[in-house]
mmCIF file of C-alpha atoms in Angstrom:
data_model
loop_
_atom_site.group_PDB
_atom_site.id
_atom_site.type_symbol
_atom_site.label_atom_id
_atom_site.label_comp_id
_atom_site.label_asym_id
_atom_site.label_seq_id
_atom_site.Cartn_x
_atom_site.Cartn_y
_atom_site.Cartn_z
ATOM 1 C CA UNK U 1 0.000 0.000 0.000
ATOM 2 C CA UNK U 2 1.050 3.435 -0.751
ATOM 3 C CA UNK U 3 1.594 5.728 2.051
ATOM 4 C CA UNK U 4 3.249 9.091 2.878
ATOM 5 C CA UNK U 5 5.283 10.206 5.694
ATOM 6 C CA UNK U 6 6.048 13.638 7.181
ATOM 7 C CA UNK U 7 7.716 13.589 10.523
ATOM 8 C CA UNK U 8 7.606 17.387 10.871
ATOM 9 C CA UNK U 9 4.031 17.644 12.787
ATOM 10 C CA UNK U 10 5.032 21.774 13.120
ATOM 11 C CA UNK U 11 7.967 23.987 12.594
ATOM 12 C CA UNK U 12 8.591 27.962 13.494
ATOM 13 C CA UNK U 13 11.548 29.970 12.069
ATOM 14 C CA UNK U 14 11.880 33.533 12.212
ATOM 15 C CA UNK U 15 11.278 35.584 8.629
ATOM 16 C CA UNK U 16 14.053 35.428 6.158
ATOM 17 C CA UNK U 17 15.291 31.542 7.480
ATOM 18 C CA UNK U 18 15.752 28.912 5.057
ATOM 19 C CA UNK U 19 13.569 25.870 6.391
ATOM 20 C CA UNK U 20 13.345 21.986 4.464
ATOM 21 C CA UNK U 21 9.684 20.291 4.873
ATOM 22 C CA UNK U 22 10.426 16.219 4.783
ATOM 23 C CA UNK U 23 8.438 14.454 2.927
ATOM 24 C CA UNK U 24 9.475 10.320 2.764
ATOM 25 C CA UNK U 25 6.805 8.061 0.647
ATOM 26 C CA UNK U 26 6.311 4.432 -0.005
ATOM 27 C CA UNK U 27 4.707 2.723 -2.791
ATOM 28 C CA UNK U 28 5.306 -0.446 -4.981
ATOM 29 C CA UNK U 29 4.648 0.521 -8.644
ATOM 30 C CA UNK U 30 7.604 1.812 -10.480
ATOM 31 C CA UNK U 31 5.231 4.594 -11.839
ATOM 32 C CA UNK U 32 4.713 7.248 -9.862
ATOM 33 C CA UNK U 33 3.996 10.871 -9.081
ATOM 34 C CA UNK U 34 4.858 13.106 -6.447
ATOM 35 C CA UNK U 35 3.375 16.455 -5.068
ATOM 36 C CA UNK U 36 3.439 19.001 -2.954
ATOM 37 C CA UNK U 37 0.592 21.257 -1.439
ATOM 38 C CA UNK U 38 0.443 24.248 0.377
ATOM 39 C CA UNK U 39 -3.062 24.770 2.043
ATOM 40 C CA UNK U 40 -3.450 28.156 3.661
ATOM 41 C CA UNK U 41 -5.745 29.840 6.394
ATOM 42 C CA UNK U 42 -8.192 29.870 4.227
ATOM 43 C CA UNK U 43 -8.421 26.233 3.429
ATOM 44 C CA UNK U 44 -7.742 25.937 -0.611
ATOM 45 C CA UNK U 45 -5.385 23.761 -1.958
ATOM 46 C CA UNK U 46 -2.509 25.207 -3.711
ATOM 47 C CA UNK U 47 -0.743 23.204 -5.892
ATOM 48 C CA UNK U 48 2.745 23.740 -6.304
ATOM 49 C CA UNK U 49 4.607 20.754 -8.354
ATOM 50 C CA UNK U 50 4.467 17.503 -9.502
ATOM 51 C CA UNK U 51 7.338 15.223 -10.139
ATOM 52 C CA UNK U 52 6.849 11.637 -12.184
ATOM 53 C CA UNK U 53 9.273 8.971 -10.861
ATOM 54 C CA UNK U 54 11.465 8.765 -13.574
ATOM 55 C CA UNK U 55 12.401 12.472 -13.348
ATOM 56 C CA UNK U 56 15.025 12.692 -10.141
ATOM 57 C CA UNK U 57 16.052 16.428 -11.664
ATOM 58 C CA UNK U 58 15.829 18.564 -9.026
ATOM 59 C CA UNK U 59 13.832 21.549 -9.300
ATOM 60 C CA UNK U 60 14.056 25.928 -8.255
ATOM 61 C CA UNK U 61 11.566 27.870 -8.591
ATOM 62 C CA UNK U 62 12.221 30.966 -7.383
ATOM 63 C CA UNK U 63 12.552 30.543 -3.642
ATOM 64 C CA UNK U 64 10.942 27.191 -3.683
ATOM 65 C CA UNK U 65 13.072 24.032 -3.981
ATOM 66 C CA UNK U 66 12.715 20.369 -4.423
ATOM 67 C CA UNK U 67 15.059 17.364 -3.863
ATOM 68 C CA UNK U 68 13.770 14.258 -5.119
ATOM 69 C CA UNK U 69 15.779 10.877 -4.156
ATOM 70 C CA UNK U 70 14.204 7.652 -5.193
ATOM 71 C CA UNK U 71 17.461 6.074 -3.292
ATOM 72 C CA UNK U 72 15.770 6.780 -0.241
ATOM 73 C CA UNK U 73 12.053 7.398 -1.187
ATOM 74 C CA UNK U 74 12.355 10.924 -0.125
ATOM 75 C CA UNK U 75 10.895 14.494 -1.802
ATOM 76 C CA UNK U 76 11.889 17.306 0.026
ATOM 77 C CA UNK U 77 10.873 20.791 0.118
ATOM 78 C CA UNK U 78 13.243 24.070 1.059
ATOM 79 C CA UNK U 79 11.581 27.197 1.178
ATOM 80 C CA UNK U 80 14.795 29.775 0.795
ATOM 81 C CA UNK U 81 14.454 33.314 2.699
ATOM 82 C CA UNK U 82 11.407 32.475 3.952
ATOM 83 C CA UNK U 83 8.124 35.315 4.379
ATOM 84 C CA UNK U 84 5.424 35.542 6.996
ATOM 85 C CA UNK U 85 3.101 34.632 3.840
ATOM 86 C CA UNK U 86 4.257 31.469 3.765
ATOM 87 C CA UNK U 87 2.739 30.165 6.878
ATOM 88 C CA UNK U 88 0.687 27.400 6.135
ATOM 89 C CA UNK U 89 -0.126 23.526 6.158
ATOM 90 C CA UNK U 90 1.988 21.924 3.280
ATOM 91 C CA UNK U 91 1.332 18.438 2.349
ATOM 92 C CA UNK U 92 3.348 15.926 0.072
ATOM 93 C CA UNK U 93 1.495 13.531 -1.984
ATOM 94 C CA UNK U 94 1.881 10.442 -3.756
ATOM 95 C CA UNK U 95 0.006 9.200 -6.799
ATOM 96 C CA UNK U 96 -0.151 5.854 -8.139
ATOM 97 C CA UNK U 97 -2.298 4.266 -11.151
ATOM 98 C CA UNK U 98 -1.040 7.126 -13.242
ATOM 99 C CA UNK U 99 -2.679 9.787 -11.404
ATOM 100 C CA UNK U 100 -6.151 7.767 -9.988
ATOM 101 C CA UNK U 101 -4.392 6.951 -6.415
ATOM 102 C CA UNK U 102 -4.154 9.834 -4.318
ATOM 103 C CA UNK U 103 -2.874 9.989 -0.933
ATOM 104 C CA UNK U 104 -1.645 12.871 1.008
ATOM 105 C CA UNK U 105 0.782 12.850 3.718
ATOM 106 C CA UNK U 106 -0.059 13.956 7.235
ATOM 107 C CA UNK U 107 1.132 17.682 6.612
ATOM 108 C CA UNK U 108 3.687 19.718 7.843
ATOM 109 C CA UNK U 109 2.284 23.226 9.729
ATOM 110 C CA UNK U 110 4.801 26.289 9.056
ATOM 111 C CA UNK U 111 4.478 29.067 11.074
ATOM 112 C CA UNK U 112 6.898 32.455 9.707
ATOM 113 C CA UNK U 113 7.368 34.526 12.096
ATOM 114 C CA UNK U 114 7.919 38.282 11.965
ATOM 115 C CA UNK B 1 -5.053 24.980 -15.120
ATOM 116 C CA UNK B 2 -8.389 23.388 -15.301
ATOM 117 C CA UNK B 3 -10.833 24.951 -13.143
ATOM 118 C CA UNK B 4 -13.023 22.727 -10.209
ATOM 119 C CA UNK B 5 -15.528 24.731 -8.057
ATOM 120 C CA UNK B 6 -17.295 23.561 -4.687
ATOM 121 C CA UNK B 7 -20.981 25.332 -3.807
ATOM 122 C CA UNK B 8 -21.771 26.365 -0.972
ATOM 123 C CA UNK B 9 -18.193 27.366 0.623
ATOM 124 C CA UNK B 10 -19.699 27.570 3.736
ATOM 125 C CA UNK B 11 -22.992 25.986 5.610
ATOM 126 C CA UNK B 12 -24.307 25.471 8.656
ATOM 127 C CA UNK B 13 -26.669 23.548 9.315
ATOM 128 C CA UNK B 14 -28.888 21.835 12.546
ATOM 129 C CA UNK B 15 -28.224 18.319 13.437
ATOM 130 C CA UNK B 16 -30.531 15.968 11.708
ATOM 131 C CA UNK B 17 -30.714 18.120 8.546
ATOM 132 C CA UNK B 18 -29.350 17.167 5.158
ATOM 133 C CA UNK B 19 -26.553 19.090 3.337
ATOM 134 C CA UNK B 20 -25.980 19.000 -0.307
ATOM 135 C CA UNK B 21 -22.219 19.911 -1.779
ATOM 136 C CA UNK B 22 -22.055 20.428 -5.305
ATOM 137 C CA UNK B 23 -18.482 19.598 -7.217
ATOM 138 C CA UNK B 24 -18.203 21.307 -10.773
ATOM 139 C CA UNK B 25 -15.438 21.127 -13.476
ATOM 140 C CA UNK B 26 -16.246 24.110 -15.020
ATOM 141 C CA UNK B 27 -13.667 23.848 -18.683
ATOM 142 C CA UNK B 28 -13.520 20.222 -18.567
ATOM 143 C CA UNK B 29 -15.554 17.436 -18.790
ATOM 144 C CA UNK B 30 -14.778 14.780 -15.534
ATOM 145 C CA UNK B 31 -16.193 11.333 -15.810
ATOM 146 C CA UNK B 32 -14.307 10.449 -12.198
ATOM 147 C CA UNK B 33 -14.404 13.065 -9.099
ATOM 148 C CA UNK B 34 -13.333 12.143 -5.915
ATOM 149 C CA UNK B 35 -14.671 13.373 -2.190
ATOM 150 C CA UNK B 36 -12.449 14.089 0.298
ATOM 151 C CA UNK B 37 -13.100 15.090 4.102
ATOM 152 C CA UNK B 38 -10.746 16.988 6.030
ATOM 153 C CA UNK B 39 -11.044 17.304 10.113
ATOM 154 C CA UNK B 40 -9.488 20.118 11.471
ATOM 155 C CA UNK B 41 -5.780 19.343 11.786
ATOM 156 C CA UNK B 42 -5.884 16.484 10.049
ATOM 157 C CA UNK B 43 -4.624 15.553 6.252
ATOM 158 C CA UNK B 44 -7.240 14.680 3.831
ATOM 159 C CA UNK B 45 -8.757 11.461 3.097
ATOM 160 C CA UNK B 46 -10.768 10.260 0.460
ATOM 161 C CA UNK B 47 -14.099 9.296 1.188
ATOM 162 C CA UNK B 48 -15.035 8.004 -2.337
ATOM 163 C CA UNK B 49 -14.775 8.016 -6.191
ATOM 164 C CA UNK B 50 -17.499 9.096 -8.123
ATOM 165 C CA UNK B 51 -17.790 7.873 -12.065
ATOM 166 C CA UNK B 52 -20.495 9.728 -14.044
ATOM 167 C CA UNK B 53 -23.484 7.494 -14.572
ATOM 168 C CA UNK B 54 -22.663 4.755 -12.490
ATOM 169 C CA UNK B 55 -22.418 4.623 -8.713
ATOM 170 C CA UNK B 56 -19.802 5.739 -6.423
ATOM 171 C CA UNK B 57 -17.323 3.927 -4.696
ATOM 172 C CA UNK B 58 -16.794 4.244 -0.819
ATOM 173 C CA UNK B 59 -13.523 3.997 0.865
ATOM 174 C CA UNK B 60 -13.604 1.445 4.065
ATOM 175 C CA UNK B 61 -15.263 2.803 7.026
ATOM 176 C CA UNK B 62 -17.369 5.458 4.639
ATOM 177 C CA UNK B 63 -20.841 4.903 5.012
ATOM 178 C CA UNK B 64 -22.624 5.468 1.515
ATOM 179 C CA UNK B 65 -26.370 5.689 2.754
ATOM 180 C CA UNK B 66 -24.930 8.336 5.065
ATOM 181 C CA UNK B 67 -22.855 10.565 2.208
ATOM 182 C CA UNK B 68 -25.184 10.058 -1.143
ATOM 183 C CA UNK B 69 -22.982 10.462 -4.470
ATOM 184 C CA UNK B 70 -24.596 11.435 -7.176
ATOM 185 C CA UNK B 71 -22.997 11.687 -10.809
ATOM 186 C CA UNK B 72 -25.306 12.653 -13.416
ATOM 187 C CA UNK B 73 -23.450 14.575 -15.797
ATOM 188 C CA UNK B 74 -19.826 14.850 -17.016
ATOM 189 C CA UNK B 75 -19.092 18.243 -15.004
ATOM 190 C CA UNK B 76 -21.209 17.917 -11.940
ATOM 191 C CA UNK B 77 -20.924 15.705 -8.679
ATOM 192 C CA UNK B 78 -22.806 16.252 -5.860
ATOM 193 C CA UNK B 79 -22.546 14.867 -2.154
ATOM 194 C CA UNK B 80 -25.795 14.518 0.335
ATOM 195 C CA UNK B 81 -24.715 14.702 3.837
ATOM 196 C CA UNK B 82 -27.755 13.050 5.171
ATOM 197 C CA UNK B 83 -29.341 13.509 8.805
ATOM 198 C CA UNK B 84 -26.168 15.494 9.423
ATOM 199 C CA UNK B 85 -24.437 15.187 13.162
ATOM 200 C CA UNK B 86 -21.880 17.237 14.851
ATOM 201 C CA UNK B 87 -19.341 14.899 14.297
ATOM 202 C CA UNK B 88 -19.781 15.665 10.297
ATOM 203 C CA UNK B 89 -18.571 19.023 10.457
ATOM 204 C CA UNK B 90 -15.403 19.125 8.580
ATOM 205 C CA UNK B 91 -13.882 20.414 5.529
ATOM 206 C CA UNK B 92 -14.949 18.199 2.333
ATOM 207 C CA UNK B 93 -13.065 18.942 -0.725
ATOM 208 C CA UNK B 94 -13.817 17.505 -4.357
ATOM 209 C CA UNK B 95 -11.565 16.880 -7.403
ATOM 210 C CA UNK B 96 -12.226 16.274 -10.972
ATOM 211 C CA UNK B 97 -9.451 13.826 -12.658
ATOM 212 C CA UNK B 98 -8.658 14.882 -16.861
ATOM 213 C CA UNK B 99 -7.676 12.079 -18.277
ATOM 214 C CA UNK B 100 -4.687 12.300 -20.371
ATOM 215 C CA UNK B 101 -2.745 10.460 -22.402
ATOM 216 C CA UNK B 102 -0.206 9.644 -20.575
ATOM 217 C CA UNK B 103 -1.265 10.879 -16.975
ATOM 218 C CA UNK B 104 -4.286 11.555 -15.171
ATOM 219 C CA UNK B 105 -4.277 14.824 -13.216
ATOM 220 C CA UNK B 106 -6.786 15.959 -10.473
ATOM 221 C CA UNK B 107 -7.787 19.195 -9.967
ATOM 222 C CA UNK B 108 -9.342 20.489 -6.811
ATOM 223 C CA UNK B 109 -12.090 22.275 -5.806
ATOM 224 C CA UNK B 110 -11.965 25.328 -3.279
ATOM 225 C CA UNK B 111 -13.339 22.990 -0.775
ATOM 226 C CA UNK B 112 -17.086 23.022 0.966
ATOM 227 C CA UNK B 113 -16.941 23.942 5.224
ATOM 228 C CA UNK B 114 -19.858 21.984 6.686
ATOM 229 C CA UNK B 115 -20.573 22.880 10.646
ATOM 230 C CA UNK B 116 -23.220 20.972 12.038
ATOM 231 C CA UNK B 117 -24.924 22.164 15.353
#
C-alpha cells in the first residue's frame, strides 16, 4: 500500500530563514507521481509541483526548492528566505495508477514569524 | 489549469438536517471526481470516487447511505450529507481527474466547510 510520511508535525523559524519540509513516501509501482501542497488559512489547496518517478532532476523555482531521491524514497521541500506569507499547512502527496491513487501525507504546519 | 468549483463554501446547518455539496469542473468534462473530508488538523482522506453514470465507490469505514454520491453529468458531482451530526462538520473537498494520455491529473475544488450544530 502506498503511504506518505512527514515527521515534521510543526515547525517555526523567524522571517528570512531557510527551512526543508520532509516528505518520505512508499509505494510499490515503479510509476509514480509526487506532489506538494500548500493549504493556507483559508483552506484551498494550492498546488505547487508535480514530479513523475522517472524524473530525479531537481527543481528551483524561485525561492521554492525540491530534492527528489528515489534512493531513499524521499521528496523534500526548502523554502529559501522564507516570508510571513508562507505560513501554512503543506502536504506531500503520492500518486499511483497514473494519477487515480491519491494519498496525502499527514502535513507539515509552518508558522513564519515576523 | 483546469478549473473545479465547490458550492456552498460555507454551511451550517442543525443536526438531523441534510446538506448537499455540489463539485463542478467548469472547462472540462470529468467522468471520475473524488470526495475528500478533512477534520481540522488532520490531512485529507478520500471518502469516495465518483464515475459519471454509475455509482460511487466508498472507501472502508465510509458509510454510503450516510454521504449520497450522485454523478449525473460529465461536469457535476454532488454529495448529500444526510441527517447530518456534529461529528460531520469538517472540511470536504472535491476533485475532478482529466484524463490524459499519458497521466491523469486531479484538480481540486476550493473545498465546501460543513458545521453541524
Amino acid at each position: 500500500a502506498q503511504k506518505v510520511t512527514q515527521a515534521q508535525t510543526e515547525i517555526s523559524v523567524v522571517e528570512k530563514e531557510d527551512v526543508t519540509l520532509d516528505c518520505v513516501y512508499e509505494t510499490r509501482d515503479t510509476t509514480y507521481y509526487l506532489f506538494w501542497y500548500k493549504q493556507p488559512p483559508s483552506g484551498e489547496l494550492v498546488f505547487l509541483i508535480r514530479r513523475n518517478s522517472f524524473d530525479e532532476q531537481n527543481e528551483i523555482s524561485g525561492r521554492y526548492s525540491w530534492n527528489f531521491q528515489k534512493s531513499t524514497s524521499s521528496f523534500n521541500f526548502t523554502i529559501t528566505a522564507s516570508q510571513v506569507v508562507d505560513s501554512a499547512v503543506y502536504f506531500c502527496a503520492l500518486s499511483e495508477n497514473y494519477g487515480q491513487n491519491f494519498v496525502f501525507g499527514p502535513g507539515t504546519r509552518l508558522s513564519v514569524l515576523p | 489549469g483546469a478549473v473545479v468549483s465547490q458550492h456552498p463554501s460555507r454551511v451550517i446547518c442543525k443536526s438531523g438536517t441534510s446538506v448537499k455539496i455540489e463539485c463542478r469542473s467548469l472547462d472540462f468534462q470529468a467522468t471520475t471526481m473524488f470526495w475528500y473530508r478533512q477534520f481540522p488538523k488532520q490531512s485529507l482522506m478520500l471518502m469516495a470516487t465518483s464515475n459519471e453514470g454509475s455509482k460511487a465507490t466508498y472507501e472502508q469505514g465510509v458509510e454510503k447511505d450516510k454521504f449520497l454520491i450522485n454523478h449525473a453529468s460529465l461536469t457535476l458531482s454532488t454529495l448529500t450529507v444526510t441527517s447530518a451530526h456534529p461529528e460531520d462538520s469538517s472540511f470536504y473537498i472535491c476533485s475532478a481527474l482529466i484524463q490524459r494520455q499519458v497521466y491523469n491529473e486531479q484538480f481540486f475544488g476550493p473545498g465546501t466547510r460543513l458545521t453541524v450544530l
